[in-house]
Amino acid sequence: MATPETLLELCAVSHEYGNGGTERERVLQDVTLCIAEHDVVALLGPSGCGKSTLVRIMAGLIAPTGGEVRYRGQKLAGVSPGVAMVFQNFALFPWLTVRENILLPVGSLPEAEQKARLDALLATVNLGAYEHSFPRELSGGMKQRVGIARALIASPEVLCMDEPFSALDVLTAETLRNEIGRLLADPHHPLRTMVLVTHNIEEAVYFATRVVVLAAHPGRVEVVVPVDLPYPRNPDSPAFQAIVANLHAILTRTALPDTTADAGKVVTQKDGARRRIAPVSLPPVNPGEVLGLLSHLEDGERDVFELAERFGKEFAAVVRVVKAGELLGLLETPGQDVRLTALGRELLAGSTDRQREIIREQLKRLKIFELLLRLIGVQPDKQLPEEDLLRELQALLPHEKPRPQFRTLLNWGRYAELISYHQRKRLITAYTRKSPRPGASPSG
Amino acid sequence: MTVTATLNARARGSMWIDAGILLCVAGLGFSAIEVAAEWEQPLRAAVAIDLSPAALPRYALYSLARGWIAYACSLAFTLLVASWAFYDLRARRFLLPALDVLQSVPVLGFLPGLVLALVGLFPGSNAGLEIACVLMIFTGQVWNMTFSYYDSLRGVPPDFRLLGRLYGFRWYHLFLRIELPSGAQGLLYNSMVSMAGGWFFLSITEAFRLGDQDFRVPGLGSYMSVAIERGDARAQVFGLLAMGLVIVAVDRLVWGPLVLWSRRFKLDDFGAAAEESQVQRWLARSRAMQAAGAWCGRQYRRFIPPPVPAALRIGAAGADDPPARGGGRWAYRGFLAAAVAGLGWGLARFALLLFRVDLVGWGEILAAAGWSFLRVLAAVALGTAWTVPVGVWIGFNPRLAHRLQPLIQFAASFPAPMVYPWILLLVLRVGGSLEWGAVPLILLGTQWYILFNVAAAAAAVPADILSAAALLRLGGWARWRKFILPSVFPGLVTGWITAAGGAWNATIVSEFVHAGGQVYQATGLGALISRATDVGNFPRLAAAVLVMALVVAGINRFVWRPLQAFANDRCRFGN
């Protein structure tokens, strides 16, 4: 048997978005990847790691700003000849029937050929009875089948799927996954080369011959984990579970590196001189989410993945909440586990006012909040215009989008009664506490 | 049993429908010849209008032909210019403001220049006058269509464009298979509005005086204007009936079926399934139509080959589009340069014209603008006062809305100036003058836009909000102030924008009314424009048109835009 032929090569691919001016965002850095025949590569990673950009580069839809893409040894210029794509939100034309949508790529073939291909595909994806329906009458799972059929009909050599199951409900996604698994298990099926973008570890292990774990900001390859299990794979088998556990550990390490406890904090050294410290962004979560997480940790430490499963949430989303808790000194994360700190316990036991007070004190210790309060302080009228803060954030955290960070800061600041925001005038001011009860006279 | 019965019905129906379609085609052909003959007539400034009802079908045909030719031009302009503005960033920066300004120029402001230029171009035939008339209808139709299509181009889901690239779409595939379907609904809705806008000035665009010349082309509008001038009530009634019939027929035979058909182009998932209209069913049953459809399909495939995705092009060298040739780019630059030069020349001529207006003239124009402003304000306020309660009432009662909608639509598309003399009569009867009598005249044409939009906004209020308002026992004024008015405010603002723009346009015809051989005038910018046209005082006309365009554009920029931004920021439901 000949060695499988290399189809797609990415050599040190980097990509930056932006207008070429100051507002540039580096989404990919030095990604080198090689996809041979019968490879199933899963791209796994948190949001912001450039997964979607990476598949679009593979499909030739985006020309990377650095590095080179080769298809069958030839430098890619324009759309890849052998790559088809399945979109997260299906991208079906609502004005065409299922049949017309699927036939879209092969309109140039003779009609008999079109019909033969269509019939074969409709049988494969179990859509025969829907041929003349419009997409809006179909459920999400059926729509994605149409999307897959449309991608397959031009007999591509590589099928790229950008989060194909994440717009579907859990049960539907399961069904569709099993069906695609069966296709992969079939040695006679022509298409067994795939690139799958996902944030779901089990999905990655279920399909992939190689799982590429990406890290974010900027997106880069963290590690590549080979999966040598035969198809069809059984998610309950110990071998499968072992790989999942390994990936869990890797992802946790990527997402929650064991940094020093005072990262991003304002640190005052004994001689009074401030150490220069880069501010760390606050993960985009709400105070309510962090408090909710704390109450789940009351009776001991837990694994991040177990929590994700329990909340029915995406792993990356839980990691964001954990990170926020850690930054505020309410949680610590030894290895894969999460547990409360003493302060976290105190907060859980405290009254609502006390909770707010603790968070207020913790926020004040964060570099980013210290800067925010200082910025308000230096305004002549102690009112900070929104656009000024946005500009500052862009400069302070060049890898982040300023708008979400701005919203997170506002959320936390207002929750802790540190700042107040006038939405109509778009001004941020320091919060002045009103006397809690009309009876209690303000001192002074 | 039933199946065979329907099959038989189809077969039987088919023959009659075929015959009907044959008649229609023959009729269209005959009409085309008739219209062409009228266009080739030697130029005679004021054609005699026959006021007998028997002449009405022919006049209706002429007016319809003008309306549809103008619409075809509007559509072509829309597709070209909106796409140009969308794809060419540099052109966009200049095109959008230009369209905005053009939109604010009163339709009749284009009239004298167009007529004189085109009559000069075709000295021997009626074609110049006809083209001028068509172009004026065009200027009343085109702008909102262009903006709508530009917006829908921007709204095309990015995934669709990616898909197009994956499957090797050329520009014409992109246009026919993605952009046009995505924009279909908005374009259709705006086409209906535009057609109505085109009829509005029919009685002026088909018959007007310019200096000492009387221009008239045969049509429903000129029929009405002659009937009004002579005070012939019988002819006026017949003319109104004919106009109404034309509007209803166009709505039933063209827009209705198109609206039903276009539902499939809804981009979200919640649209109703595409329905078949009666007309469509008839057409589907005709063998002749089926044959014609098949023929069209074959021609389409012949001239527009399907896209070839890269995956099917393996082996073929040069997988991607060839780079743009230098020649094309130079031609484009040449075109741009020519356009800029032409524009500059036009502006220079215009400026020279303006220099001939003295200070007193400018003062008069500004004072007149003030008066017209007050009238527009009064008309919009009056319109708001009655349409908001009624619109909310209609919007909250879906069944009522369903029943009233065709009526409102009819009222909105009926050219109000045709009934001005009757209203004026009423005003004079109660002892008023046109000075304030112009207000109801303006109101007549523009209130419907407010009603439409308020009713739509009220109908879109989420059921939860309705329940909450009911539970809070908001009553009386508080209910209006805290709940209803904010809920419909975005719709109200949209209605105001359209209504106010229309109102400024309408001042031209409502402050200067010919009726029963007499001319009634009010002090105002509209009257000033009409009078300047009448006596052929072009410098004054240019200055007045400029002032009106500036006022309309200024109000748009400094009042409506901020108000709209505010409404969209604060008064939208969802998120």
PDB file of N, CA and C in Angstrom, chain A residues 53-126:
ATOM      1  N   THR A  53     -10.816  31.037  11.312  1.00  0.00           N
ATOM      2  CA  THR A  53      -9.921  31.658  10.338  1.00  0.00           C
ATOM      3  C   THR A  53      -9.043  30.597   9.684  1.00  0.00           C
ATOM      4  N   LEU A  54      -8.577  29.657  10.502  1.00  0.00           N
ATOM      5  CA  LEU A  54      -7.681  28.620   9.988  1.00  0.00           C
ATOM      6  C   LEU A  54      -8.364  27.777   8.906  1.00  0.00           C
ATOM      7  N   VAL A  55      -9.612  27.341   9.131  1.00  0.00           N
ATOM      8  CA  VAL A  55     -10.270  26.550   8.072  1.00  0.00           C
ATOM      9  C   VAL A  55     -10.540  27.386   6.838  1.00  0.00           C
ATOM     10  N   ARG A  56     -10.827  28.672   7.042  1.00  0.00           N
ATOM     11  CA  ARG A  56     -11.070  29.506   5.868  1.00  0.00           C
ATOM     12  C   ARG A  56      -9.789  29.695   5.068  1.00  0.00           C
ATOM     13  N   ILE A  57      -8.668  29.702   5.766  1.00  0.00           N
ATOM     14  CA  ILE A  57      -7.390  29.769   5.056  1.00  0.00           C
ATOM     15  C   ILE A  57      -7.167  28.474   4.279  1.00  0.00           C
ATOM     16  N   MET A  58      -7.502  27.334   4.899  1.00  0.00           N
ATOM     17  CA  MET A  58      -7.351  26.049   4.206  1.00  0.00           C
ATOM     18  C   MET A  58      -8.218  25.996   2.954  1.00  0.00           C
ATOM     19  N   ALA A  59      -9.418  26.559   3.052  1.00  0.00           N
ATOM     20  CA  ALA A  59     -10.323  26.526   1.899  1.00  0.00           C
ATOM     21  C   ALA A  59      -9.929  27.551   0.847  1.00  0.00           C
ATOM     22  N   GLY A  60      -8.951  28.397   1.185  1.00  0.00           N
ATOM     23  CA  GLY A  60      -8.528  29.409   0.218  1.00  0.00           C
ATOM     24  C   GLY A  60      -9.442  30.609   0.192  1.00  0.00           C
ATOM     25  N   LEU A  61     -10.311  30.736   1.184  1.00  0.00           N
ATOM     26  CA  LEU A  61     -11.222  31.874   1.220  1.00  0.00           C
ATOM     27  C   LEU A  61     -10.530  33.105   1.791  1.00  0.00           C
ATOM     28  N   ILE A  62      -9.524  32.854   2.628  1.00  0.00           N
ATOM     29  CA  ILE A  62      -8.744  33.952   3.181  1.00  0.00           C
ATOM     30  C   ILE A  62      -7.297  33.707   2.795  1.00  0.00           C
ATOM     31  N   ALA A  63      -6.635  34.717   2.285  1.00  0.00           N
ATOM     32  CA  ALA A  63      -5.205  34.586   2.023  1.00  0.00           C
ATOM     33  C   ALA A  63      -4.474  35.017   3.289  1.00  0.00           C
ATOM     34  N   PRO A  64      -3.652  34.139   3.866  1.00  0.00           N
ATOM     35  CA  PRO A  64      -2.980  34.511   5.108  1.00  0.00           C
ATOM     36  C   PRO A  64      -2.001  35.649   4.872  1.00  0.00           C
ATOM     37  N   THR A  65      -1.775  36.463   5.916  1.00  0.00           N
ATOM     38  CA  THR A  65      -0.855  37.582   5.742  1.00  0.00           C
ATOM     39  C   THR A  65       0.595  37.132   5.859  1.00  0.00           C
ATOM     40  N   GLY A  66       0.809  35.908   6.376  1.00  0.00           N
ATOM     41  CA  GLY A  66       2.175  35.399   6.441  1.00  0.00           C
ATOM     42  C   GLY A  66       2.190  33.907   6.201  1.00  0.00           C
ATOM     43  N   GLY A  67       3.287  33.360   5.708  1.00  0.00           N
ATOM     44  CA  GLY A  67       3.387  31.924   5.489  1.00  0.00           C
ATOM     45  C   GLY A  67       2.796  31.506   4.157  1.00  0.00           C
ATOM     46  N   GLU A  68       2.674  30.191   3.977  1.00  0.00           N
ATOM     47  CA  GLU A  68       2.276  29.698   2.670  1.00  0.00           C
ATOM     48  C   GLU A  68       1.321  28.525   2.837  1.00  0.00           C
ATOM     49  N   VAL A  69       0.369  28.407   1.905  1.00  0.00           N
ATOM     50  CA  VAL A  69      -0.541  27.271   1.878  1.00  0.00           C
ATOM     51  C   VAL A  69      -0.313  26.543   0.558  1.00  0.00           C
ATOM     52  N   ARG A  70      -0.135  25.230   0.635  1.00  0.00           N
ATOM     53  CA  ARG A  70       0.049  24.452  -0.600  1.00  0.00           C
ATOM     54  C   ARG A  70      -1.017  23.385  -0.685  1.00  0.00           C
ATOM     55  N   TYR A  71      -1.553  23.210  -1.902  1.00  0.00           N
ATOM     56  CA  TYR A  71      -2.493  22.131  -2.119  1.00  0.00           C
ATOM     57  C   TYR A  71      -1.882  21.182  -3.136  1.00  0.00           C
ATOM     58  N   ARG A  72      -1.703  19.925  -2.766  1.00  0.00           N
ATOM     59  CA  ARG A  72      -1.026  18.946  -3.608  1.00  0.00           C
ATOM     60  C   ARG A  72       0.282  19.523  -4.146  1.00  0.00           C
ATOM     61  N   GLY A  73       1.001  20.181  -3.248  1.00  0.00           N
ATOM     62  CA  GLY A  73       2.318  20.677  -3.602  1.00  0.00           C
ATOM     63  C   GLY A  73       2.331  22.006  -4.316  1.00  0.00           C
ATOM     64  N   GLN A  74       1.142  22.479  -4.738  1.00  0.00           N
ATOM     65  CA  GLN A  74       1.132  23.748  -5.460  1.00  0.00           C
ATOM     66  C   GLN A  74       0.686  24.862  -4.542  1.00  0.00           C
ATOM     67  N   LYS A  75       1.370  26.002  -4.666  1.00  0.00           N
ATOM     68  CA  LYS A  75       1.013  27.138  -3.835  1.00  0.00           C
ATOM     69  C   LYS A  75      -0.407  27.570  -4.172  1.00  0.00           C
ATOM     70  N   LEU A  76      -1.153  27.785  -3.123  1.00  0.00           N
ATOM     71  CA  LEU A  76      -2.571  28.083  -3.299  1.00  0.00           C
ATOM     72  C   LEU A  76      -2.763  29.560  -3.648  1.00  0.00           C
ATOM     73  N   ALA A  77      -3.496  29.785  -4.742  1.00  0.00           N
ATOM     74  CA  ALA A  77      -3.886  31.160  -5.062  1.00  0.00           C
ATOM     75  C   ALA A  77      -5.386  31.138  -5.291  1.00  0.00           C
ATOM     76  N   GLY A  78      -6.133  31.715  -4.408  1.00  0.00           N
ATOM     77  CA  GLY A  78      -7.588  31.661  -4.532  1.00  0.00           C
ATOM     78  C   GLY A  78      -8.134  30.416  -3.869  1.00  0.00           C
ATOM     79  N   VAL A  79      -9.352  30.057  -4.258  1.00  0.00           N
ATOM     80  CA  VAL A  79     -10.066  28.976  -3.590  1.00  0.00           C
ATOM     81  C   VAL A  79      -9.391  27.633  -3.853  1.00  0.00           C
ATOM     82  N   SER A  80      -9.254  26.809  -2.805  1.00  0.00           N
ATOM     83  CA  SER A  80      -8.674  25.481  -2.942  1.00  0.00           C
ATOM     84  C   SER A  80      -9.512  24.639  -3.892  1.00  0.00           C
ATOM     85  N   PRO A  81      -8.878  23.942  -4.803  1.00  0.00           N
ATOM     86  CA  PRO A  81      -9.675  23.160  -5.741  1.00  0.00           C
ATOM     87  C   PRO A  81     -10.378  21.976  -5.096  1.00  0.00           C
ATOM     88  N   GLY A  82      -9.809  21.382  -4.072  1.00  0.00           N
ATOM     89  CA  GLY A  82     -10.396  20.140  -3.574  1.00  0.00           C
ATOM     90  C   GLY A  82     -11.055  20.250  -2.217  1.00  0.00           C
ATOM     91  N   VAL A  83     -11.306  21.462  -1.747  1.00  0.00           N
ATOM     92  CA  VAL A  83     -11.828  21.611  -0.395  1.00  0.00           C
ATOM     93  C   VAL A  83     -13.284  22.035  -0.432  1.00  0.00           C
ATOM     94  N   ALA A  84     -14.132  21.339   0.305  1.00  0.00           N
ATOM     95  CA  ALA A  84     -15.521  21.759   0.452  1.00  0.00           C
ATOM     96  C   ALA A  84     -15.730  22.182   1.895  1.00  0.00           C
ATOM     97  N   MET A  85     -16.782  22.913   2.137  1.00  0.00           N
ATOM     98  CA  MET A  85     -16.945  23.454   3.472  1.00  0.00           C
ATOM     99  C   MET A  85     -18.380  23.328   3.967  1.00  0.00           C
ATOM    100  N   VAL A  86     -18.498  23.019   5.258  1.00  0.00           N
ATOM    101  CA  VAL A  86     -19.799  22.974   5.927  1.00  0.00           C
ATOM    102  C   VAL A  86     -19.800  24.080   6.972  1.00  0.00           C
ATOM    103  N   PHE A  87     -20.863  24.877   6.975  1.00  0.00           N
ATOM    104  CA  PHE A  87     -20.894  26.053   7.840  1.00  0.00           C
ATOM    105  C   PHE A  87     -21.672  25.781   9.123  1.00  0.00           C
ATOM    106  N   GLN A  88     -21.283  26.502  10.165  1.00  0.00           N
ATOM    107  CA  GLN A  88     -21.949  26.332  11.446  1.00  0.00           C
ATOM    108  C   GLN A  88     -23.449  26.622  11.345  1.00  0.00           C
ATOM    109  N   ASN A  89     -23.774  27.719  10.659  1.00  0.00           N
ATOM    110  CA  ASN A  89     -25.186  28.078  10.550  1.00  0.00           C
ATOM    111  C   ASN A  89     -25.757  27.703   9.193  1.00  0.00           C
ATOM    112  N   PHE A  90     -25.260  26.650   8.647  1.00  0.00           N
ATOM    113  CA  PHE A  90     -25.778  25.989   7.452  1.00  0.00           C
ATOM    114  C   PHE A  90     -25.565  26.757   6.153  1.00  0.00           C
ATOM    115  N   ALA A  91     -25.846  28.088   6.159  1.00  0.00           N
ATOM    116  CA  ALA A  91     -25.715  28.907   4.948  1.00  0.00           C
ATOM    117  C   ALA A  91     -26.458  28.306   3.765  1.00  0.00           C
ATOM    118  N   LEU A  92     -27.704  27.922   3.995  1.00  0.00           N
ATOM    119  CA  LEU A  92     -28.536  27.455   2.875  1.00  0.00           C
ATOM    120  C   LEU A  92     -29.300  28.650   2.318  1.00  0.00           C
ATOM    121  N   PHE A  93     -29.524  28.632   1.009  1.00  0.00           N
ATOM    122  CA  PHE A  93     -30.323  29.708   0.423  1.00  0.00           C
ATOM    123  C   PHE A  93     -31.795  29.422   0.701  1.00  0.00           C
ATOM    124  N   PRO A  94     -32.477  30.313   1.417  1.00  0.00           N
ATOM    125  CA  PRO A  94     -33.870  30.026   1.774  1.00  0.00           C
ATOM    126  C   PRO A  94     -34.790  29.983   0.559  1.00  0.00           C
ATOM    127  N   TRP A  95     -34.352  30.590  -0.543  1.00  0.00           N
ATOM    128  CA  TRP A  95     -35.255  30.653  -1.696  1.00  0.00           C
ATOM    129  C   TRP A  95     -35.085  29.454  -2.630  1.00  0.00           C
ATOM    130  N   LEU A  96     -34.184  28.542  -2.295  1.00  0.00           N
ATOM    131  CA  LEU A  96     -34.012  27.350  -3.119  1.00  0.00           C
ATOM    132  C   LEU A  96     -34.486  26.130  -2.338  1.00  0.00           C
ATOM    133  N   THR A  97     -35.000  25.138  -3.061  1.00  0.00           N
ATOM    134  CA  THR A  97     -35.406  23.914  -2.387  1.00  0.00           C
ATOM    135  C   THR A  97     -34.162  23.138  -1.983  1.00  0.00           C
ATOM    136  N   VAL A  98     -34.366  22.091  -1.198  1.00  0.00           N
ATOM    137  CA  VAL A  98     -33.261  21.249  -0.769  1.00  0.00           C
ATOM    138  C   VAL A  98     -32.475  20.765  -1.992  1.00  0.00           C
ATOM    139  N   ARG A  99     -33.209  20.297  -2.978  1.00  0.00           N
ATOM    140  CA  ARG A  99     -32.579  19.786  -4.183  1.00  0.00           C
ATOM    141  C   ARG A  99     -31.726  20.866  -4.855  1.00  0.00           C
ATOM    142  N   GLU A 100     -32.316  22.055  -5.002  1.00  0.00           N
ATOM    143  CA  GLU A 100     -31.600  23.123  -5.698  1.00  0.00           C
ATOM    144  C   GLU A 100     -30.383  23.576  -4.901  1.00  0.00           C
ATOM    145  N   ASN A 101     -30.533  23.573  -3.579  1.00  0.00           N
ATOM    146  CA  ASN A 101     -29.400  23.945  -2.742  1.00  0.00           C
ATOM    147  C   ASN A 101     -28.244  22.966  -2.920  1.00  0.00           C
ATOM    148  N   ILE A 102     -28.583  21.671  -2.919  1.00  0.00           N
ATOM    149  CA  ILE A 102     -27.518  20.671  -3.013  1.00  0.00           C
ATOM    150  C   ILE A 102     -26.851  20.710  -4.389  1.00  0.00           C
ATOM    151  N   LEU A 103     -27.668  20.961  -5.415  1.00  0.00           N
ATOM    152  CA  LEU A 103     -27.115  20.919  -6.774  1.00  0.00           C
ATOM    153  C   LEU A 103     -26.314  22.171  -7.135  1.00  0.00           C
ATOM    154  N   LEU A 104     -26.344  23.150  -6.242  1.00  0.00           N
ATOM    155  CA  LEU A 104     -25.692  24.430  -6.539  1.00  0.00           C
ATOM    156  C   LEU A 104     -24.267  24.296  -7.095  1.00  0.00           C
ATOM    157  N   PRO A 105     -23.420  23.465  -6.481  1.00  0.00           N
ATOM    158  CA  PRO A 105     -22.035  23.430  -6.972  1.00  0.00           C
ATOM    159  C   PRO A 105     -21.854  22.665  -8.279  1.00  0.00           C
ATOM    160  N   VAL A 106     -22.840  21.844  -8.683  1.00  0.00           N
ATOM    161  CA  VAL A 106     -22.602  20.983  -9.844  1.00  0.00           C
ATOM    162  C   VAL A 106     -23.481  21.346 -11.031  1.00  0.00           C
ATOM    163  N   GLY A 107     -23.960  22.585 -11.043  1.00  0.00           N
ATOM    164  CA  GLY A 107     -24.819  23.001 -12.147  1.00  0.00           C
ATOM    165  C   GLY A 107     -24.177  22.862 -13.511  1.00  0.00           C
ATOM    166  N   SER A 108     -22.852  22.807 -13.534  1.00  0.00           N
ATOM    167  CA  SER A 108     -22.176  22.754 -14.826  1.00  0.00           C
ATOM    168  C   SER A 108     -22.049  21.330 -15.360  1.00  0.00           C
ATOM    169  N   LEU A 109     -22.389  20.338 -14.542  1.00  0.00           N
ATOM    170  CA  LEU A 109     -22.285  18.951 -15.008  1.00  0.00           C
ATOM    171  C   LEU A 109     -23.518  18.597 -15.832  1.00  0.00           C
ATOM    172  N   PRO A 110     -23.413  17.548 -16.668  1.00  0.00           N
ATOM    173  CA  PRO A 110     -24.593  17.112 -17.408  1.00  0.00           C
ATOM    174  C   PRO A 110     -25.706  16.684 -16.446  1.00  0.00           C
ATOM    175  N   GLU A 111     -26.950  16.821 -16.905  1.00  0.00           N
ATOM    176  CA  GLU A 111     -28.061  16.615 -15.998  1.00  0.00           C
ATOM    177  C   GLU A 111     -28.118  15.200 -15.429  1.00  0.00           C
ATOM    178  N   ALA A 112     -27.790  14.214 -16.251  1.00  0.00           N
ATOM    179  CA  ALA A 112     -27.844  12.828 -15.790  1.00  0.00           C
ATOM    180  C   ALA A 112     -26.843  12.620 -14.649  1.00  0.00           C
ATOM    181  N   GLU A 113     -25.676  13.212 -14.819  1.00  0.00           N
ATOM    182  CA  GLU A 113     -24.642  13.110 -13.793  1.00  0.00           C
ATOM    183  C   GLU A 113     -25.103  13.783 -12.497  1.00  0.00           C
ATOM    184  N   GLN A 114     -25.704  14.958 -12.650  1.00  0.00           N
ATOM    185  CA  GLN A 114     -26.225  15.669 -11.477  1.00  0.00           C
ATOM    186  C   GLN A 114     -27.198  14.785 -10.720  1.00  0.00           C
ATOM    187  N   LYS A 115     -28.105  14.175 -11.484  1.00  0.00           N
ATOM    188  CA  LYS A 115     -29.167  13.381 -10.863  1.00  0.00           C
ATOM    189  C   LYS A 115     -28.575  12.174 -10.143  1.00  0.00           C
ATOM    190  N   ALA A 116     -27.601  11.529 -10.797  1.00  0.00           N
ATOM    191  CA  ALA A 116     -26.982  10.341 -10.198  1.00  0.00           C
ATOM    192  C   ALA A 116     -26.322  10.720  -8.876  1.00  0.00           C
ATOM    193  N   ARG A 117     -25.565  11.818  -8.895  1.00  0.00           N
ATOM    194  CA  ARG A 117     -24.881  12.233  -7.672  1.00  0.00           C
ATOM    195  C   ARG A 117     -25.878  12.597  -6.589  1.00  0.00           C
ATOM    196  N   LEU A 118     -26.910  13.320  -6.990  1.00  0.00           N
ATOM    197  CA  LEU A 118     -27.899  13.767  -6.026  1.00  0.00           C
ATOM    198  C   LEU A 118     -28.572  12.574  -5.364  1.00  0.00           C
ATOM    199  N   ASP A 119     -28.989  11.604  -6.178  1.00  0.00           N
ATOM    200  CA  ASP A 119     -29.692  10.457  -5.608  1.00  0.00           C
ATOM    201  C   ASP A 119     -28.800   9.699  -4.629  1.00  0.00           C
ATOM    202  N   ALA A 120     -27.548   9.505  -5.010  1.00  0.00           N
ATOM    203  CA  ALA A 120     -26.634   8.792  -4.123  1.00  0.00           C
ATOM    204  C   ALA A 120     -26.497   9.544  -2.791  1.00  0.00           C
ATOM    205  N   LEU A 121     -26.360  10.865  -2.877  1.00  0.00           N
ATOM    206  CA  LEU A 121     -26.147  11.648  -1.666  1.00  0.00           C
ATOM    207  C   LEU A 121     -27.374  11.704  -0.784  1.00  0.00           C
ATOM    208  N   LEU A 122     -28.536  11.891  -1.414  1.00  0.00           N
ATOM    209  CA  LEU A 122     -29.769  11.971  -0.627  1.00  0.00           C
ATOM    210  C   LEU A 122     -29.932  10.694   0.190  1.00  0.00           C
ATOM    211  N   ALA A 123     -29.553   9.564  -0.412  1.00  0.00           N
ATOM    212  CA  ALA A 123     -29.635   8.305   0.331  1.00  0.00           C
ATOM    213  C   ALA A 123     -28.625   8.312   1.475  1.00  0.00           C
ATOM    214  N   THR A 124     -27.434   8.791   1.225  1.00  0.00           N
ATOM    215  CA  THR A 124     -26.394   8.792   2.259  1.00  0.00           C
ATOM    216  C   THR A 124     -26.808   9.617   3.470  1.00  0.00           C
ATOM    217  N   VAL A 125     -27.359  10.805   3.226  1.00  0.00           N
ATOM    218  CA  VAL A 125     -27.676  11.670   4.364  1.00  0.00           C
ATOM    219  C   VAL A 125     -29.146  11.568   4.766  1.00  0.00           C
ATOM    220  N   ASN A 126     -29.853  10.578   4.218  1.00  0.00           N
ATOM    221  CA  ASN A 126     -31.250  10.336   4.592  1.00  0.00           C
ATOM    222  C   ASN A 126     -32.135  11.561   4.388  1.00  0.00           C
TER     223      ASN A 126
END
